[in-house]
Amino acid sequence: MPAYGIVGAQWGDEGKGKVVDFLADDADIVVRYSGGSNAGHTVINEKGEFALHLVPSGIFRPHVDAVIGPGVVVEPEALLDELSDLQEKGVDTSRLFVSDHAHVVMPYHVTLDRLEEEARGSKAIGTTGRGIGPAYVDKVARVGIRFGDLLDEAYLASRLEGVVAQKSRILTKAFDAPPVDFDDLYERALRWGEALRPHIASVEQRILDALARGARVVLEGAQGAMLDLDHGTYPYVTSSSVSIGGACTVLGVPPREIVGIIGVFKAYSTRVGAGPMPTELDDAVGRDIRERAWEYGTTTGRPRRVGWFDGLAARYSATINGFTSAVLTRLDVLDGIDPVKICTAYDADGERTHRFPSSPGQLERATPVWEEMPGWSAPTAGITNVKQLPPEAAAYVRRIEEIIGCPIDLISTGPRRAESIVVRPIILR
Ligand code: GDP
Ligand code: IMO
Ligand code: MG
């Protein structure tokens, strides 16, 4: 004991990378538990500016083990590129470990992701095109290849044979695309295994041993709860269990080890890709926020959809994760915007609801009911002391606290590590 979860509370891109980098100083292990290179976690610190897709945001702290857990699906070449990029910038990557049980995102997963999206036409999910959905499908269908398999030539060949034949049938017959070349893929897979051999490890037991020693383990979430396969806005979701329960399932960490569940909320809402977003702003204010905050995807460069803070989605997210505390990021983005708005109810099908609807149709038909609050003209950007917050900004933070039902212990006022207000310490030493 103890473990701390750091979970995206909205539709991703809440600033988890910055928050994990900030809190990792107090951690011994930081482990990514879900998703794959669909994630893009921005970290800006004394080593430079980084967009991490697979490597945990604890990598910059020399005393921290950075672990890619068994629930993450990993594209080997993406990981190798990321590692060499970090090394070029002087970051030590010798303490990066990838679980031997993590599934490999194969080139055919990336191809299928693209082909399936094309086939969806106007109903496309707007995936990141990183092969995430197809890789998780194979995990569940029990035809996935895992990192441990890359180190065992004979076993790999026997597993890959059947899978390649199956994928080739799908690619050629369902999509009229070229089949998979077994020899080429097998050779590449062995090369990935060799290149990553020093990093591939049985990490689950190490994490449990560390917890037994009293080490502090940070569980770094990816995406956001509203993109969770089960609890998000299905079918416009990602293919993994993003919420805190997912961490327990895939890592084998018993729930009672998790003493802190920290939800990362952005001071407004963004979403990349398709799917319902009742508070979306299709106007000058939305465009202004997008440009001033540079709301463009870290992974795909797509413009993010921007909207006001959605209190219903936020409370729902806090409830299913049981957040013990929250972090509010990008407060500075709202500096000078007057008024600011929070959605506190939806009107849908002639009824007013204060709960996030479970029916996707109702969610699509929902129109927001706004609560307006005065904006603040004095800047919050870069503030590090809570007493310096303009009273209107402090009132906005308090209102969000009331809505989500847990204390905001950290407020982020800029992308850099130091641009943070510690209201109360989160990770207990
Ligand atoms: P993640 O996926 O949750 O790690 O978030 P991203 O890195 O995809 O997107 C968050 C963006 O907000 C990045 O560009 C960060 O550098 C930036 N950021 C994080 N916290 C703050 C903040 O408090 N203020 C400002 N202005 N930018 C922030
Ligand atoms: P981080 O960790 C924002 C979205 C995609 C798409 C949907 C499904 O940076 O917050 P996928 O490629 O996962 O099959 O796409 O999920 N998505 C994200 N949106 N941030 C992310 O990660 C995301 N990861 C996936 O845009 O709508
Ligand atoms: Mg991101």
Coordinates of C-alpha atoms and ligand atoms in Angstrom, one line a residue:
M1 CA 0.0 0.0 0.0
P2 CA -0.8 2.5 -1.2
A3 CA -1.9 3.0 -4.8
Y4 CA -3.3 6.2 -6.3
G5 CA -5.3 6.3 -9.5
I6 CA -5.2 9.4 -11.7
V7 CA -8.1 9.1 -14.0
G8 CA -9.4 11.3 -16.9
A9 CA -12.8 12.5 -15.8
Q10 CA -14.3 13.8 -19.1
W11 CA -13.5 12.9 -22.7
G12 CA -9.7 12.7 -22.5
D13 CA -7.1 15.4 -22.8
E14 CA -7.8 16.8 -19.4
G15 CA -4.1 17.3 -18.7
K16 CA -3.3 13.9 -17.1
G17 CA 0.2 14.0 -18.4
K18 CA 1.0 17.3 -16.7
V19 CA -0.7 16.1 -13.4
V20 CA 1.2 12.7 -13.4
D21 CA 4.5 14.4 -14.1
F22 CA 3.8 16.8 -11.2
L23 CA 2.8 14.2 -8.7
A24 CA 5.4 11.6 -9.8
D25 CA 8.0 13.1 -7.5
D26 CA 6.1 11.4 -4.7
A27 CA 5.8 8.1 -6.4
D28 CA 8.0 5.0 -6.7
I29 CA 6.2 3.4 -9.7
V30 CA 4.0 5.0 -12.3
V31 CA 2.0 2.5 -14.4
R32 CA -0.2 3.1 -17.5
Y33 CA -3.1 0.8 -17.2
S34 CA -5.3 1.3 -20.3
G35 CA -5.5 2.3 -23.9
G36 CA -2.5 2.5 -26.2
S37 CA -0.9 5.1 -28.5
N38 CA -4.4 6.6 -29.0
A39 CA -3.4 8.6 -25.8
G40 CA -1.3 11.7 -26.1
H41 CA 0.0 13.0 -22.8
T42 CA 1.8 16.4 -22.9
V43 CA 4.5 17.0 -20.4
I44 CA 6.5 20.2 -20.2
N45 CA 9.3 20.3 -17.7
E46 CA 13.0 21.1 -17.4
K47 CA 13.9 18.4 -19.9
G48 CA 11.7 19.9 -22.7
E49 CA 8.2 19.4 -24.1
F50 CA 7.0 15.9 -24.7
A51 CA 3.9 14.2 -26.2
L52 CA 3.9 10.8 -24.7
H53 CA 1.7 8.1 -26.2
L54 CA 2.7 4.9 -24.5
V55 CA 5.5 5.8 -22.0
P56 CA 4.1 6.7 -18.6
S57 CA 4.5 10.3 -17.6
G58 CA 6.6 9.3 -14.6
I59 CA 9.6 8.6 -16.9
F60 CA 11.2 12.0 -16.1
R61 CA 11.8 11.2 -12.4
P62 CA 15.0 9.2 -12.1
H63 CA 13.8 7.3 -9.0
V64 CA 10.6 6.2 -10.6
D65 CA 9.9 2.9 -12.5
A66 CA 7.7 3.7 -15.5
V67 CA 5.6 0.6 -16.3
I68 CA 3.3 -0.1 -19.3
G69 CA 0.8 -2.5 -17.7
P70 CA -0.8 -5.6 -19.2
G71 CA -4.0 -3.8 -20.1
V72 CA -2.3 -1.5 -22.5
V73 CA -2.1 -2.4 -26.2
V74 CA 1.3 -1.4 -27.6
E75 CA 2.5 -0.8 -31.1
P76 CA 6.1 -1.8 -30.9
E77 CA 7.5 0.7 -33.5
A78 CA 5.6 3.5 -31.8
L79 CA 7.2 2.5 -28.5
L80 CA 10.7 2.3 -30.0
D81 CA 10.3 5.7 -31.6
E82 CA 9.1 7.2 -28.4
L83 CA 12.0 5.7 -26.5
S84 CA 14.6 7.0 -28.9
D85 CA 13.0 10.4 -28.9
L86 CA 13.2 10.5 -25.1
Q87 CA 16.9 9.3 -25.2
E88 CA 17.8 12.0 -27.7
K89 CA 16.5 14.6 -25.3
G90 CA 18.6 13.1 -22.5
V91 CA 15.9 11.2 -20.6
D92 CA 17.0 7.9 -19.0
T93 CA 14.6 5.2 -20.3
S94 CA 16.4 2.2 -18.6
R95 CA 13.6 2.0 -16.0
L96 CA 10.8 1.6 -18.6
F97 CA 9.1 -1.8 -18.4
V98 CA 6.4 -3.2 -20.5
S99 CA 4.4 -6.1 -19.3
D100 CA 5.0 -9.5 -21.0
H101 CA 1.2 -9.8 -21.0
A102 CA 0.6 -6.5 -22.8
H103 CA -0.9 -7.1 -26.3
V104 CA 0.9 -6.1 -29.4
V105 CA -0.8 -3.7 -31.8
M106 CA 0.0 -5.4 -35.2
P107 CA 0.1 -3.6 -38.6
Y108 CA -3.1 -5.5 -39.5
H109 CA -4.9 -3.9 -36.5
V110 CA -4.0 -0.4 -37.8
T111 CA -5.2 -1.4 -41.3
L112 CA -8.4 -2.8 -40.0
D113 CA -9.0 0.3 -37.8
R114 CA -8.9 2.4 -41.0
L115 CA -11.0 0.1 -43.1
E116 CA -13.6 -0.4 -40.4
E117 CA -13.9 3.4 -40.0
E118 CA -14.3 3.9 -43.7
A119 CA -17.0 1.2 -43.8
R120 CA -18.9 3.0 -41.0
G121 CA -19.3 6.0 -43.3
S122 CA -21.4 8.8 -41.6
K123 CA -21.5 6.7 -38.4
A124 CA -17.7 6.7 -38.1
I125 CA -16.4 6.9 -34.5
G126 CA -13.6 9.2 -35.4
T127 CA -11.0 6.8 -33.9
T128 CA -7.3 7.8 -33.7
G129 CA -6.5 5.2 -36.3
R130 CA -3.9 3.5 -34.1
G131 CA -5.4 0.0 -34.3
I132 CA -6.7 0.2 -30.7
G133 CA -10.2 -1.3 -31.3
P134 CA -9.0 -4.2 -33.4
A135 CA -6.2 -5.0 -31.0
Y136 CA -8.7 -5.2 -28.1
V137 CA -11.1 -7.3 -30.2
D138 CA -8.3 -9.8 -30.7
K139 CA -7.5 -9.9 -27.0
V140 CA -11.1 -10.7 -26.1
A141 CA -11.3 -13.2 -29.0
R142 CA -8.1 -14.8 -27.6
V143 CA -6.1 -14.4 -30.8
G144 CA -3.9 -11.6 -29.6
I145 CA -0.1 -11.7 -29.6
R146 CA 1.5 -10.6 -26.3
F147 CA 4.9 -9.0 -25.7
G148 CA 6.2 -12.2 -24.0
D149 CA 5.4 -14.1 -27.2
L150 CA 7.9 -12.0 -29.1
L151 CA 10.7 -13.5 -27.1
D152 CA 9.9 -17.1 -28.0
E153 CA 10.5 -17.8 -31.7
A154 CA 8.8 -21.2 -31.9
Y155 CA 5.7 -20.1 -29.8
L156 CA 5.4 -16.9 -31.8
A157 CA 5.5 -18.8 -35.1
S158 CA 2.8 -21.2 -34.0
R159 CA 0.5 -18.4 -32.7
L160 CA 1.1 -16.1 -35.6
E161 CA 0.3 -18.7 -38.3
G162 CA -3.3 -19.1 -37.4
V163 CA -3.9 -15.4 -36.8
V164 CA -2.3 -14.3 -40.1
A165 CA -4.5 -16.8 -42.0
Q166 CA -7.6 -15.5 -40.2
K167 CA -6.7 -11.8 -40.8
S168 CA -5.8 -12.4 -44.4
R169 CA -9.2 -14.0 -45.0
I170 CA -10.9 -10.9 -43.4
L171 CA -8.7 -8.4 -45.3
T172 CA -9.1 -10.0 -48.7
K173 CA -12.8 -11.2 -48.5
A174 CA -14.4 -8.5 -46.4
F175 CA -12.4 -5.5 -47.5
D176 CA -10.8 -6.4 -50.8
A177 CA -7.4 -5.5 -49.3
P178 CA -4.1 -7.3 -49.6
P179 CA -3.4 -10.3 -47.3
V180 CA -0.8 -10.3 -44.5
D181 CA 2.7 -11.5 -45.5
F182 CA 3.6 -14.0 -42.8
D183 CA 7.4 -14.1 -43.3
D184 CA 7.7 -10.3 -43.3
L185 CA 5.5 -10.0 -40.2
Y186 CA 7.3 -12.8 -38.3
E187 CA 10.7 -11.3 -39.0
R188 CA 9.6 -7.8 -37.9
A189 CA 8.0 -9.3 -34.7
L190 CA 11.2 -11.0 -33.8
R191 CA 13.1 -7.8 -34.3
W192 CA 10.7 -5.9 -32.1
G193 CA 11.2 -8.5 -29.4
E194 CA 15.0 -8.2 -29.6
A195 CA 14.9 -4.4 -29.5
L196 CA 12.5 -4.4 -26.5
R197 CA 13.9 -7.4 -24.7
P198 CA 15.6 -5.3 -21.9
H199 CA 12.2 -3.7 -21.2
I200 CA 9.8 -6.7 -21.3
A201 CA 9.1 -8.0 -17.8
S202 CA 6.6 -9.7 -15.6
V203 CA 5.4 -6.4 -14.1
E204 CA 2.3 -7.5 -12.2
Q205 CA 4.2 -9.3 -9.5
R206 CA 6.6 -6.4 -9.2
I207 CA 3.8 -4.0 -8.6
L208 CA 2.2 -6.3 -5.9
D209 CA 5.6 -6.7 -4.2
A210 CA 6.1 -2.9 -4.3
L211 CA 2.7 -2.4 -2.7
A212 CA 3.5 -5.0 0.0
R213 CA 6.7 -3.0 0.8
G214 CA 4.7 0.2 1.2
A215 CA 5.9 1.7 -2.1
R216 CA 3.7 4.4 -3.7
V217 CA 2.2 3.3 -7.0
V218 CA 0.5 5.8 -9.3
L219 CA -1.9 4.3 -11.8
E220 CA -1.9 6.6 -14.8
G221 CA -5.2 6.6 -16.7
A222 CA -5.5 7.3 -20.3
Q223 CA -8.6 8.7 -22.2
G224 CA -11.4 9.8 -19.9
A225 CA -14.3 8.1 -18.1
M226 CA -16.8 9.3 -20.8
L227 CA -14.9 7.2 -23.3
D228 CA -14.9 4.1 -21.1
L229 CA -16.1 1.1 -23.1
D230 CA -18.8 0.2 -20.5
H231 CA -19.6 3.6 -18.9
G232 CA -19.0 6.1 -21.7
T233 CA -21.1 7.3 -24.5
Y234 CA -21.3 4.0 -26.3
P235 CA -20.7 3.3 -29.2
Y236 CA -18.7 6.5 -29.4
V237 CA -16.1 5.3 -26.9
T238 CA -12.7 3.7 -26.9
S239 CA -12.3 -0.1 -26.5
S240 CA -10.8 -0.3 -23.0
S241 CA -11.8 0.1 -19.4
V242 CA -10.6 3.6 -18.7
S243 CA -12.2 4.1 -15.3
I244 CA -10.5 3.1 -12.1
G245 CA -12.1 -0.4 -12.0
G246 CA -10.1 -1.2 -15.2
A247 CA -6.9 -0.7 -13.3
C248 CA -7.8 -3.3 -10.7
T249 CA -8.9 -5.8 -13.4
V250 CA -5.9 -5.6 -15.7
L251 CA -3.2 -5.0 -13.1
G252 CA -4.5 -7.5 -10.6
V253 CA -4.2 -4.8 -8.0
P254 CA -6.9 -5.5 -5.3
P255 CA -9.3 -2.5 -5.0
R256 CA -8.5 -2.1 -1.3
E257 CA -4.9 -1.1 -2.2
I258 CA -6.1 2.1 -3.9
V259 CA -6.3 4.8 -1.3
G260 CA -6.7 7.7 -3.6
I261 CA -8.7 8.1 -6.8
I262 CA -8.0 11.4 -8.4
G263 CA -10.2 12.7 -11.2
V264 CA -8.6 15.1 -13.6
F265 CA -11.1 17.6 -14.9
K266 CA -10.6 20.4 -17.4
A267 CA -12.3 23.7 -16.4
Y268 CA -14.5 23.3 -19.5
S269 CA -15.2 20.4 -21.9
T270 CA -13.4 19.0 -25.0
R271 CA -14.0 16.0 -27.1
V272 CA -12.1 14.6 -30.2
G273 CA -14.0 12.4 -32.6
A274 CA -17.7 11.8 -33.0
G275 CA -20.4 11.2 -30.4
P276 CA -22.8 13.2 -28.3
M277 CA -21.5 16.3 -26.4
P278 CA -24.5 18.4 -25.2
T279 CA -22.5 21.4 -24.0
E280 CA -20.6 21.8 -27.3
L281 CA -20.2 25.4 -28.4
D282 CA -20.5 25.9 -32.1
D283 CA -19.9 29.7 -31.8
A284 CA -17.3 32.4 -31.4
V285 CA -16.7 31.6 -27.7
G286 CA -16.0 27.9 -28.6
R287 CA -13.7 29.0 -31.4
D288 CA -12.0 31.5 -29.1
I289 CA -11.3 28.8 -26.4
R290 CA -10.0 26.4 -29.1
E291 CA -7.5 28.9 -30.4
R292 CA -6.4 30.4 -27.1
A293 CA -6.0 27.0 -25.6
W294 CA -4.7 25.4 -28.8
E295 CA -7.3 22.6 -28.4
Y296 CA -5.9 20.3 -31.2
G297 CA -5.3 16.6 -30.6
T298 CA -1.9 15.6 -29.2
T299 CA -2.1 12.4 -31.2
T300 CA -3.9 13.2 -34.4
G301 CA -3.7 17.0 -34.6
R302 CA -7.5 17.1 -35.1
P303 CA -9.3 20.2 -33.8
R304 CA -11.0 19.3 -30.5
R305 CA -14.7 20.1 -30.0
V306 CA -15.0 22.6 -27.2
G307 CA -17.9 23.3 -24.8
W308 CA -18.8 24.5 -21.3
F309 CA -18.2 22.4 -18.2
D310 CA -20.8 19.6 -18.2
G311 CA -21.9 19.2 -14.6
L312 CA -24.0 16.1 -15.3
A313 CA -21.2 14.2 -17.1
A314 CA -18.8 15.3 -14.4
R315 CA -20.9 14.1 -11.5
Y316 CA -21.6 10.8 -13.3
S317 CA -17.9 10.4 -13.8
A318 CA -17.1 11.2 -10.2
T319 CA -19.7 8.7 -9.1
I320 CA -18.6 5.7 -11.1
N321 CA -15.0 6.3 -10.2
G322 CA -15.6 7.2 -6.5
F323 CA -13.1 10.1 -6.8
T324 CA -11.5 10.9 -3.4
S325 CA -10.2 14.2 -4.8
A326 CA -10.0 16.1 -8.1
V327 CA -7.6 18.2 -10.1
L328 CA -8.9 21.1 -12.1
T329 CA -6.8 22.0 -15.1
R330 CA -6.7 24.8 -17.6
L331 CA -8.4 27.3 -15.4
D332 CA -6.2 30.0 -16.9
V333 CA -7.9 29.4 -20.3
L334 CA -11.1 31.0 -19.0
D335 CA -9.2 34.1 -17.9
G336 CA -11.1 37.2 -19.3
I337 CA -14.1 35.2 -20.5
D338 CA -17.3 36.7 -19.1
P339 CA -19.7 35.2 -18.2
V340 CA -18.6 31.5 -17.7
K341 CA -21.3 28.8 -17.8
I342 CA -21.8 25.4 -16.3
C343 CA -24.4 23.0 -17.5
T344 CA -26.4 21.8 -14.5
A345 CA -29.3 20.0 -16.2
Y346 CA -30.5 18.7 -19.6
D347 CA -33.9 19.2 -21.2
A348 CA -34.7 16.1 -23.2
D349 CA -38.0 14.7 -24.5
G350 CA -40.0 17.3 -22.6
E351 CA -38.4 16.6 -19.3
R352 CA -35.7 18.2 -17.2
T353 CA -33.1 15.8 -15.9
H354 CA -30.2 16.4 -13.5
R355 CA -28.7 13.0 -14.1
F356 CA -26.6 11.9 -17.0
P357 CA -29.0 9.9 -19.2
S358 CA -28.3 6.3 -19.8
S359 CA -30.1 6.3 -23.2
P360 CA -27.9 7.4 -26.1
G361 CA -31.0 8.7 -28.0
Q362 CA -31.9 10.9 -25.0
L363 CA -28.4 12.2 -24.7
E364 CA -28.3 13.1 -28.4
R365 CA -31.6 15.0 -28.0
A366 CA -30.5 16.8 -24.8
T367 CA -30.2 20.5 -24.6
P368 CA -28.2 22.0 -21.8
V369 CA -29.6 24.2 -19.0
W370 CA -27.0 26.7 -18.0
E371 CA -25.9 28.3 -14.8
E372 CA -24.1 31.5 -15.5
M373 CA -21.3 32.8 -13.3
P374 CA -19.4 36.0 -13.5
G375 CA -16.0 35.7 -15.2
W376 CA -12.7 37.1 -13.9
S377 CA -10.6 39.8 -15.4
A378 CA -7.4 39.3 -13.3
P379 CA -5.4 36.5 -14.7
T380 CA -5.1 33.1 -13.0
A381 CA -2.3 32.0 -15.5
G382 CA 0.8 30.9 -13.6
I383 CA -0.7 31.4 -10.1
T384 CA 0.7 29.0 -7.5
N385 CA -1.1 30.2 -4.3
V386 CA -4.8 29.6 -3.9
K387 CA -5.1 33.0 -2.0
Q388 CA -4.2 34.8 -5.3
L389 CA -7.2 33.4 -7.2
P390 CA -9.6 36.2 -8.2
P391 CA -12.8 35.7 -6.1
E392 CA -14.9 34.9 -9.2
A393 CA -12.4 32.1 -10.2
A394 CA -12.5 30.8 -6.6
A395 CA -16.3 30.8 -6.7
Y396 CA -16.2 28.9 -10.1
V397 CA -13.8 26.2 -8.5
R398 CA -16.1 25.9 -5.5
R399 CA -19.2 25.4 -7.7
I400 CA -17.5 22.6 -9.6
E401 CA -16.4 21.0 -6.3
E402 CA -20.1 21.1 -5.2
I403 CA -21.2 19.5 -8.4
I404 CA -18.7 16.7 -8.5
G405 CA -19.0 16.1 -4.8
C406 CA -15.3 15.9 -3.9
P407 CA -12.6 18.4 -3.1
I408 CA -10.4 20.0 -5.8
D409 CA -6.9 19.5 -4.2
L410 CA -4.8 20.7 -7.1
I411 CA -5.5 23.5 -9.6
S412 CA -3.5 23.8 -12.7
T413 CA -2.9 27.3 -14.1
G414 CA -0.6 26.5 -17.0
P415 CA 1.0 23.7 -18.9
R416 CA 4.3 23.8 -17.0
R417 CA 5.0 21.7 -14.0
A418 CA 5.4 24.7 -11.7
E419 CA 2.2 26.3 -12.8
S420 CA 0.1 24.5 -10.2
I421 CA -1.7 25.4 -7.0
V422 CA -1.5 22.7 -4.3
V423 CA -4.7 23.2 -2.3
R424 CA -4.0 20.1 -0.2
P425 CA -1.3 17.4 -0.8
I426 CA -2.7 14.5 -2.8
I427 CA -0.1 11.8 -2.4
L428 CA 0.7 11.2 1.3
R429 CA 4.3 10.6 2.2
Ligands
GDP1 P1 -3.9 14.4 -21.4 O1 -4.2 13.5 -22.6 O2 -5.0 14.3 -20.4 O3 -2.5 14.2 -20.8 O4 -3.9 15.9 -22.0 P2 -3.2 16.4 -23.3 O5 -1.7 16.5 -23.1 O6 -3.7 15.7 -24.5 O7 -3.9 17.9 -23.4 C1 -3.8 18.8 -22.4 C2 -3.2 20.1 -23.0 O8 -3.3 21.1 -22.0 C3 -1.7 20.0 -23.2 O9 -1.4 20.8 -24.3 C4 -1.1 20.5 -21.9 O10 0.2 21.1 -22.1 C5 -2.0 21.6 -21.6 N1 -2.2 21.9 -20.2 C6 -2.3 21.1 -19.1 N2 -2.6 21.7 -18.0 C7 -2.8 23.0 -18.4 C8 -3.2 24.2 -17.7 O11 -3.5 24.2 -16.5 N3 -3.3 25.4 -18.4 C9 -3.0 25.4 -19.7 N4 -3.1 26.6 -20.4 N5 -2.6 24.3 -20.4 C10 -2.5 23.1 -19.8
IMO2 P1 -5.7 10.8 -23.8 O1 -5.1 9.8 -22.9 C1 -9.0 12.1 -26.3 C2 -11.1 9.0 -28.6 C3 -10.9 9.1 -30.1 C4 -12.3 8.6 -30.6 C5 -12.5 7.5 -29.6 C6 -12.1 6.1 -30.1 O2 -4.8 11.7 -24.5 O3 -6.7 11.6 -23.0 P2 -9.8 4.9 -30.5 O4 -8.6 5.3 -31.3 O5 -9.5 4.8 -29.0 O6 -10.5 3.7 -30.9 O7 -10.8 6.1 -30.7 O8 -11.7 7.8 -28.4 N1 -9.8 9.0 -27.9 C7 -9.3 10.0 -27.2 N2 -9.8 11.3 -27.1 N3 -7.9 11.7 -25.6 C8 -7.5 10.5 -25.7 O9 -6.5 10.0 -24.9 C9 -8.2 9.5 -26.5 N4 -8.0 8.2 -26.8 C10 -9.0 7.9 -27.6 O10 -10.7 10.5 -30.5 O11 -13.3 9.6 -30.4
MG3 MG -4.3 13.7 -24.6

